[in-house]
XYZ file of C-alpha atoms in Angstrom:
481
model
C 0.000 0.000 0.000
C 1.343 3.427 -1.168
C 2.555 5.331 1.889
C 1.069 9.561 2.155
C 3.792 11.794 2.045
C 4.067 14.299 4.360
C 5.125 17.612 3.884
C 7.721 20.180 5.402
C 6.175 22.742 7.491
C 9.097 25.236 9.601
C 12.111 21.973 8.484
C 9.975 19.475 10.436
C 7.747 16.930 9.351
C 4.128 17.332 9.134
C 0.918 16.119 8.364
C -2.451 17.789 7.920
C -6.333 16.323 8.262
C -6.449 15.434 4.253
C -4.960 14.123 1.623
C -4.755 14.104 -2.102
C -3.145 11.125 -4.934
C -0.668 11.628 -7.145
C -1.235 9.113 -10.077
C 1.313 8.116 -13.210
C 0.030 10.018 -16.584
C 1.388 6.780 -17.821
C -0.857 4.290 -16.767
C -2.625 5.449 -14.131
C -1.285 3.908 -11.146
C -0.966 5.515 -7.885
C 2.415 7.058 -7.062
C 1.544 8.179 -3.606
C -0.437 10.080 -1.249
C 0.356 13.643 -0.006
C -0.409 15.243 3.086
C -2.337 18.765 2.733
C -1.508 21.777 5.298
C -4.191 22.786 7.004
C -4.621 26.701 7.333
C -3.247 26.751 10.985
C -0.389 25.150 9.856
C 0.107 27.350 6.492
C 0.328 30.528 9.073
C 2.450 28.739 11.300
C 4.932 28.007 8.249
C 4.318 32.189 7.292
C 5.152 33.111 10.471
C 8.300 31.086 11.594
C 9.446 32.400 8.064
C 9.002 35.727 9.252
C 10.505 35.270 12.731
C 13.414 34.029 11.799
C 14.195 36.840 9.015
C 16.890 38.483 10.479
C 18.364 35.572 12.101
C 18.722 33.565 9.037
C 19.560 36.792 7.146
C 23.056 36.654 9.999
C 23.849 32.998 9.462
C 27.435 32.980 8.967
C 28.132 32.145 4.734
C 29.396 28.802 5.593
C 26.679 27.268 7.395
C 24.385 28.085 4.285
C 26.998 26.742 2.044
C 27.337 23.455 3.715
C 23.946 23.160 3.831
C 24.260 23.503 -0.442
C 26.852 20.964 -1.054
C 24.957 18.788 1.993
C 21.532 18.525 -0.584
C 23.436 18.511 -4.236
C 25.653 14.970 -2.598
C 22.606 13.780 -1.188
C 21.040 14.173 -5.209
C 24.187 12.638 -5.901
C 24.017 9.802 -3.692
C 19.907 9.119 -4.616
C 20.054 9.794 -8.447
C 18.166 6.687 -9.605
C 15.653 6.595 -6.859
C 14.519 10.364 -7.412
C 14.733 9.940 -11.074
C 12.137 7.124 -10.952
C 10.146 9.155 -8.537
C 10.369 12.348 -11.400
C 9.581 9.828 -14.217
C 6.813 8.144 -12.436
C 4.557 11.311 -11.218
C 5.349 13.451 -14.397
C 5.565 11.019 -17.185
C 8.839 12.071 -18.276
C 11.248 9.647 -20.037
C 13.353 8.035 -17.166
C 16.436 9.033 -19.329
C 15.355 12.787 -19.079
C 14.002 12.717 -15.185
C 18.084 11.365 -14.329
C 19.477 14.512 -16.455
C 17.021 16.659 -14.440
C 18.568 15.182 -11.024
C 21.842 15.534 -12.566
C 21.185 19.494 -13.304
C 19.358 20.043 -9.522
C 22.799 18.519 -8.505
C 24.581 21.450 -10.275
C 22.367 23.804 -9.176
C 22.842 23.591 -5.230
C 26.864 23.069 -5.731
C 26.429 26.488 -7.659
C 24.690 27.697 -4.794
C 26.841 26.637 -1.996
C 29.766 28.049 -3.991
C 28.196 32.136 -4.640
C 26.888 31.611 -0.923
C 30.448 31.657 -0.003
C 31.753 34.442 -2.443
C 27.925 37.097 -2.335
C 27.826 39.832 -0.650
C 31.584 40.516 0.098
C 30.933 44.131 -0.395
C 31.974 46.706 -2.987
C 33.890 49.959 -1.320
C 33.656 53.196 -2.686
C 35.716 56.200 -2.312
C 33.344 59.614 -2.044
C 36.320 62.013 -1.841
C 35.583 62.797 -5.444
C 33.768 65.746 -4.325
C 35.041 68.352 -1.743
C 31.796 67.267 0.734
C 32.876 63.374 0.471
C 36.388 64.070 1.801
C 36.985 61.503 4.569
C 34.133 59.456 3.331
C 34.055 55.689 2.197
C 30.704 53.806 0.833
C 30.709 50.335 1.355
C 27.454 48.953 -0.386
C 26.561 45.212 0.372
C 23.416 43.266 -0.500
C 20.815 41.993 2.264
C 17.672 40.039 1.459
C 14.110 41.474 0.999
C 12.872 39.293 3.440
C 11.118 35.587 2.647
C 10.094 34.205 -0.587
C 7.153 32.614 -1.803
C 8.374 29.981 -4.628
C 6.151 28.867 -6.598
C 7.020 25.990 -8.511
C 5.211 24.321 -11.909
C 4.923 20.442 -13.028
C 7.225 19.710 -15.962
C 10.771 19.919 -14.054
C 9.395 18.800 -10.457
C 12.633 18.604 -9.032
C 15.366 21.021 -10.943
C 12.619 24.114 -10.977
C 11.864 23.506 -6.718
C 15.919 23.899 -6.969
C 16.212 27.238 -8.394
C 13.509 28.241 -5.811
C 15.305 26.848 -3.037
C 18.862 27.030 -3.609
C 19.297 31.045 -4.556
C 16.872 31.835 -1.132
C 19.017 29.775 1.802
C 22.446 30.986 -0.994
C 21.633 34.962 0.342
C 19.912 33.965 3.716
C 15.982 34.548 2.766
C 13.661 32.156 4.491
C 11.542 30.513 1.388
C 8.213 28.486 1.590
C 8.234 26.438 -1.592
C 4.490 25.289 -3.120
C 5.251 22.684 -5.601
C 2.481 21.759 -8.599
C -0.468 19.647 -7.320
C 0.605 17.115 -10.450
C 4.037 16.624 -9.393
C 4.243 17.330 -5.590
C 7.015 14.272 -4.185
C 9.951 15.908 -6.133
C 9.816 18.774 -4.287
C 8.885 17.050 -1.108
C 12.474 15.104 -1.404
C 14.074 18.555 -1.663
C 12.865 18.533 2.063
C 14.051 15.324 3.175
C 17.268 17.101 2.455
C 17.277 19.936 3.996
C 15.413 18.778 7.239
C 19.198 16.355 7.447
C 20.989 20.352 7.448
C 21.458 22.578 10.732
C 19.051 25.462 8.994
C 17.533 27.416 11.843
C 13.773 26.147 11.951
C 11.231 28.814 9.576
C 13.744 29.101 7.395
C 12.330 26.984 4.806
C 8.767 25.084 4.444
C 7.174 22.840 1.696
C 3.940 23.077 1.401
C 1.978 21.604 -1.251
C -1.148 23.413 -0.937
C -4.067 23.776 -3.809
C -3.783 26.296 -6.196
C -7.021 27.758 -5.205
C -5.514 28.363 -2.065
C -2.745 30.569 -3.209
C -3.878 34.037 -3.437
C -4.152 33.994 0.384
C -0.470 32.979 0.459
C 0.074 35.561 -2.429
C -0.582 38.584 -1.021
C 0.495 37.827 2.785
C 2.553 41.039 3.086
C 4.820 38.839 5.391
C 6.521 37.052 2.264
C 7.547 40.475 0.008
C 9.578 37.776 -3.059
C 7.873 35.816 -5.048
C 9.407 33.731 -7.524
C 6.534 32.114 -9.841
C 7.050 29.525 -13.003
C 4.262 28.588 -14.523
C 1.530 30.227 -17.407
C 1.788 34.034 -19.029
C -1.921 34.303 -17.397
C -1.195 32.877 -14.036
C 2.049 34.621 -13.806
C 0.410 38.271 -14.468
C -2.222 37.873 -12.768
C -0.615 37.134 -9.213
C 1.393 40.515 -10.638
C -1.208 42.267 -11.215
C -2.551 41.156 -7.606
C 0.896 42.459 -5.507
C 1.741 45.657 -7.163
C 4.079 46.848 -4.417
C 6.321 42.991 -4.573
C 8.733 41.904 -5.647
C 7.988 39.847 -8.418
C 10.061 37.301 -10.415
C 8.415 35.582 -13.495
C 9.250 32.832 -15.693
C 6.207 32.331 -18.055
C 5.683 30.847 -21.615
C 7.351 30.909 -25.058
C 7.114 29.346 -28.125
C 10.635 28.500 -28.996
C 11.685 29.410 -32.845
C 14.977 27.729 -34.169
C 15.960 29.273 -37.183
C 18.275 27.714 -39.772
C 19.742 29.875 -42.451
C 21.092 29.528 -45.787
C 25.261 29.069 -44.718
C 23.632 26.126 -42.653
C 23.544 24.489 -45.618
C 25.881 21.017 -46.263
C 24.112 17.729 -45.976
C 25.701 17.033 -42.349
C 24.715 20.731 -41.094
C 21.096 19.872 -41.890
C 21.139 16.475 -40.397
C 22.016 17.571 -36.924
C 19.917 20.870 -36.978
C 16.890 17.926 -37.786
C 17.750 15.492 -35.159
C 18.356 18.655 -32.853
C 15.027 20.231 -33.270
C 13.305 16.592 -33.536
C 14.665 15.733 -30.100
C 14.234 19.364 -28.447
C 10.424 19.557 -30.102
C 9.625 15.937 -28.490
C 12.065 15.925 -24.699
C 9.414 16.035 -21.857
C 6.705 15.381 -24.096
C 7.512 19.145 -25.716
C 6.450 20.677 -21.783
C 9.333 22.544 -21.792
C 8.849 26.570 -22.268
C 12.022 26.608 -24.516
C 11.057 23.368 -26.558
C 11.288 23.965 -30.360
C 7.803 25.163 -31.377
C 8.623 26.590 -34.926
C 11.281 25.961 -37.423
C 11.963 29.223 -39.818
C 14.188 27.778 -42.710
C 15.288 29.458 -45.236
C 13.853 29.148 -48.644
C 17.652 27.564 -49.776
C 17.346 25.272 -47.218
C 13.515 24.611 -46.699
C 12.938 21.556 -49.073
C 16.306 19.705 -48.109
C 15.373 20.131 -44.368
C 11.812 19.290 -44.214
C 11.553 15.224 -44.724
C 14.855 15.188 -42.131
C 13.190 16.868 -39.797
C 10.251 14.134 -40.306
C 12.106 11.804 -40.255
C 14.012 12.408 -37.606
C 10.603 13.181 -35.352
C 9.077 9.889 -36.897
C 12.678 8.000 -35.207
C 11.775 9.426 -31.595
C 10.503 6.602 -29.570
C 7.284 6.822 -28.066
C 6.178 4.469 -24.778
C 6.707 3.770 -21.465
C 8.644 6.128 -19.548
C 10.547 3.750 -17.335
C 11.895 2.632 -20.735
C 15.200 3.824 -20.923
C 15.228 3.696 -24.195
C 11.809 5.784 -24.827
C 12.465 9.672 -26.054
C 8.837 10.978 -25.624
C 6.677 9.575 -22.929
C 2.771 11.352 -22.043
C 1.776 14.435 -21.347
C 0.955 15.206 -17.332
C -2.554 14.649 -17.913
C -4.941 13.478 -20.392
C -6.695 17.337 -20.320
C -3.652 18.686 -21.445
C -3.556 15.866 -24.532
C -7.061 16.944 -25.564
C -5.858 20.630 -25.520
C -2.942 20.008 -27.751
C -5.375 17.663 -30.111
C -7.802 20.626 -30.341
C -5.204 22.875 -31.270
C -3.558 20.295 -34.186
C -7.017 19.747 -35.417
C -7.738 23.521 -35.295
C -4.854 24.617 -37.323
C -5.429 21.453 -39.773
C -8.864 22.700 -40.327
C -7.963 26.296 -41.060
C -5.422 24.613 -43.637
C -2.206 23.554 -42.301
C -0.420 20.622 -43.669
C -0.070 17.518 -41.426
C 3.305 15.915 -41.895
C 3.602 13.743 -39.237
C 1.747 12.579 -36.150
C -1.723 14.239 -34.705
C -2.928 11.317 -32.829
C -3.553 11.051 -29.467
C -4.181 7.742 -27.298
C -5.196 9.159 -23.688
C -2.636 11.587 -21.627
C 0.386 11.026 -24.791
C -0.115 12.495 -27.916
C 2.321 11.445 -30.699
C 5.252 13.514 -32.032
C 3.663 15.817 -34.739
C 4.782 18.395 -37.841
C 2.815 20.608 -39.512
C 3.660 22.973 -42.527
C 2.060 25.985 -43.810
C 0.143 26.724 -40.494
C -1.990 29.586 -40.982
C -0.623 32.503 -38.691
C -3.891 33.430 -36.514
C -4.260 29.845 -35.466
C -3.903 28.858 -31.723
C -0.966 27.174 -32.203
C 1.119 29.673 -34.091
C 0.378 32.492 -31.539
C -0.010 29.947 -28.359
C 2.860 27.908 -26.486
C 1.647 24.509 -27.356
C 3.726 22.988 -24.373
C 3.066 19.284 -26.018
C 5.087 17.311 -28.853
C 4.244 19.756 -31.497
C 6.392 21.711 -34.263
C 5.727 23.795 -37.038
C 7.505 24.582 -39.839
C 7.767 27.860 -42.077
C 10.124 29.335 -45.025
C 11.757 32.465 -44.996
C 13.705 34.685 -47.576
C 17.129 35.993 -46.130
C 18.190 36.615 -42.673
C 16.002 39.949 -41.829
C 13.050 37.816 -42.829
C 14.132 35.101 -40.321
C 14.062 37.554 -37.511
C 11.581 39.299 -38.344
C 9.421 36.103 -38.461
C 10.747 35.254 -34.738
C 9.737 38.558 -33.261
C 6.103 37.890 -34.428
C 5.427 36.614 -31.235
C 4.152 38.246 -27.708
C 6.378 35.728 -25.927
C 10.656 36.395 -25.875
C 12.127 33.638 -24.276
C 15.103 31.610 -26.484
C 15.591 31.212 -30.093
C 18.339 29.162 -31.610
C 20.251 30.430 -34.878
C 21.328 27.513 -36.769
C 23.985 29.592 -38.737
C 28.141 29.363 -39.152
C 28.763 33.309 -39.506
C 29.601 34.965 -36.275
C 28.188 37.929 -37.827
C 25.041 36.831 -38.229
C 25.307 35.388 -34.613
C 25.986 39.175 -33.383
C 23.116 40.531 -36.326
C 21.118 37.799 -34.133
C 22.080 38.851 -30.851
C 20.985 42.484 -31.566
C 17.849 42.334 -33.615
C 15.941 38.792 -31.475
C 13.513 39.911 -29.010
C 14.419 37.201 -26.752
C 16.054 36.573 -23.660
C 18.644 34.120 -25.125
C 19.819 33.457 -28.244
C 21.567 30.078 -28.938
C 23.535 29.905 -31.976
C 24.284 26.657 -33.740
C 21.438 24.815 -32.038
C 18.161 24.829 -30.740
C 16.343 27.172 -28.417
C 16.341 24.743 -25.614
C 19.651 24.754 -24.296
C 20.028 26.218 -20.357
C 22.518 25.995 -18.590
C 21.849 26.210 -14.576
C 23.862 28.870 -13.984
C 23.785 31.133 -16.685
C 20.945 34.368 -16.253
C 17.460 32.539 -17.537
C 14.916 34.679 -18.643
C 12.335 36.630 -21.151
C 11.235 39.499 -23.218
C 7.613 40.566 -23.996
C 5.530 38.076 -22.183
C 7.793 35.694 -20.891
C 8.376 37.251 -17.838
C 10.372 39.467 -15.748
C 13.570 39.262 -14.016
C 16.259 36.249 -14.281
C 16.543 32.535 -12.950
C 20.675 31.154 -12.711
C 21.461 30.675 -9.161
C 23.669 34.243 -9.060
C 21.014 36.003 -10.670
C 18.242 34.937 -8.626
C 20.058 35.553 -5.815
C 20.407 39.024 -6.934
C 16.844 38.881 -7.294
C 15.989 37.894 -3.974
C 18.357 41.197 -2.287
C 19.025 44.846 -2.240
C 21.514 46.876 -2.280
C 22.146 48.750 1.126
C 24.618 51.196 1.806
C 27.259 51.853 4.390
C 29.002 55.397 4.559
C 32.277 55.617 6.977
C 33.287 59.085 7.980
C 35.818 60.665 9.308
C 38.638 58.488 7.677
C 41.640 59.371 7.100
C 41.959 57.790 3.492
């Protein structure tokens, strides 16, 4: 019998007076059974967050570093267990939910390394002036005070990290909500940290309803919050806290552009197995999967059948498998929305190349051509196994075709002129450009982020930190400098 899970309320275990399942997308099977916070207990969690503020804010760099490199070995050590745990409440590929453990790994060893080099302080002479003789600035960086990280369902574990890991890195108490769907990855992340000396309220895991949040939301006690999820969700808890903090990372639809110097028989080969795998990995739920291929017209009709065949190689099944690329979808509702929005865009005329069926919560990989352009799915993020493709004349075309988009979050130039890489990095209205593959590359500790409707502010362990603090400044007088 599947044992409830309970959750992490002040770094103790706790348990409230219901419960909820977690099934597999897969096959239905129950995964577990989580513990739900009661109210008292979500205040309780609020305010030992808020008590211990300026106590945690103190804690000396290396206890908060240790406590880093104490979770990313204990990842280490339990990489196969939590992967199956990732694969088998999200649906992901089992070969995808170890990379994921593999990248939360990376993200608290980044962590416990800028916890021990932020905040040194930067000195500043004033004696530039005739009034600042005698004067030094010292300006370090303190936190705003506790976060509320709110954490989404397709990287249950490695998105709960870049919560987590930037808030205990800078010394702000954080009270983590993972997604309903996926819940037990971000649960582990408490096992952890309850095994560190953390002073108690310093972090909580609470994995409370999402009908419950706007309560949590606009508790003037947590001033941060760090959301992941939807463009609408993301504004509207925005639009809700005027006067917080706010960090956002919302949709995109991912464009990968390949150009006409991109052009020998083994360039377009791996740009198609590229975008084929990076349109397909966690079922497409990824908001920098590929979501449209701009080719130029040089290049268009040579690319095309690799790119279908190279989506028509990914293998589809079981995502315990190790050898399956594209498992389901988190749910079967979210299958039916991508099916609506395939059969929409084939109605209105598109071209169906490959795929467009769906057998309950997996829908198979798909490519359409000649998608009309105020279709769902060309002005949507399609989060599911899903790629269109278009044909452009020229470079400015290319970008201009990739800025037709309210989202800005990656695009990948598929190009071998570091020119055009430059022409690219100036003229995309995107947070990241990759060039020479996809839009789906991230590295952990790199700044992570959009333009336009992706979001605001940046994800990367030193840049959330950053995020999560302020700058406060120190003036010394009376030196003799």
């Amino acid at each position: 019998m599947t044992s409830t899970h309970a959750f992490w309320l002040a770094g103790r275990q706790a348990t409230g007076e219901d419960s909820f399942d977690v099934t597999s997308p897969w096959d239905g099977r129950l995964v577990g059974k989580v513990s739900v916070p009661t109210e008292a207990q979500v205040e309780e969690a609020v305010a030992a967050a808020h008590a211990v503020t300026a106590e945690f804010a103190a804690t000396p760099a290396h206890v908060r570093a240790a406590a880093l490199d104490h979770v990313s070995k204990r990842l280490t050590e339990r990489t196969e267990e939590i992967a199956q745990l990732i694969s088998a409440e999200n649906g992901k590929p089992i070969k995808w939910a170890r990379g994921e453990v593999g990248r939360a790994v990376s993200v608290f060893r980044f962590a416990a390394e800028e916890a021990r080099r932020f905040n040194g302080g930067e000195a500043q002479r004033l004696d530039t002036d005739a009034g600042g003789v005698g004067r030094l600035a010292l300006t370090r960086r303190f936190p705003k005070g506790p976060v509320l990280g709110i954490a989404p369902f397709n990287f249950p574990l490695n998105l709960c990290a870049h919560k987590v890991a930037p808030a205990i890195a800078v010394g702000a108490p954080i009270i983590l909500k993972p997604a309903p769907a996926t819940p037990l990855s971000g649960l582990i992340l408490g096992e952890l940290l309850a095994e560190t000396e953390l002073p108690a309220g310093s972090w909580s895991v609470l994995p409370v309803a999402n009908d419950r949040m706007p309560a949590l939301v606009k508790d003037e006690r947590l001033p941060v919050i760090s959301f992941t999820g939807s463009e609408k969700v993301g504004y509207a808890i925005m639009d809700s806290v005027p006067r917080k903090h706010c960090t956002l990372e919302l949709g995109g639809n991912g464009a990968a552009v390949v150009l006409g110097d991109f052009a020998s028989e083994e360039d377009l080969d791996w740009a198609a197995t590229r975008i084929a795998t990076f349109s397909n990995y966690q079922g497409g739920q990824s908001c920098i999967s590929v979501q449209r291929v701009i080719a130029d017209a040089s290049v268009y009709d040579r690319l095309v059948p690799k790119v279908v065949a190279a989506v028509e190689a990914q293998v589809t099944g079981d995502p315990a498998d190790a050898t399956t690329d594209v498992g389901p979808l988190v749910s079967e509702d979210a299958a039916l929305r991508v099916e609506s929005w395939v059969d929409e865009a084939v109605n209105a005329g598109a071209q169906l190349l490959t795929g467009g069926k769906r057998d309950g919560a997996s829908y198979a990989p798909t490519v359409l051509a000649d998608v009309p352009a105020d279709t769902t799915i060309s002005c949507e993020e399609v989060f599911g196994p899903v790629l269109t493709l278009k044909k452009v004349d020229g470079e400015a075309e290319a970008f201009a075709a990739v800025n037709d988009s309210k989202y800005g979050l990656q695009a990948g130039v598929f190009t071998h002129d570091v020119q055009t890489a430059f022409r690219a990095h100036r003229a995309l209205e995107v947070g990241g450009v990759i060039v020479g593959d996809v839009p789906s590359y991230r590295a952990d500790q790199m700044p992570y982020g959009g333009a336009k409707l992706s979001g605001v502010g940046r994800e990367g362990v030193r840049f959330a930190m950053d995020d999560y603090t302020y700058e406060r400044v120190l003036v010394l007088t009376g030196l003799d400098l």
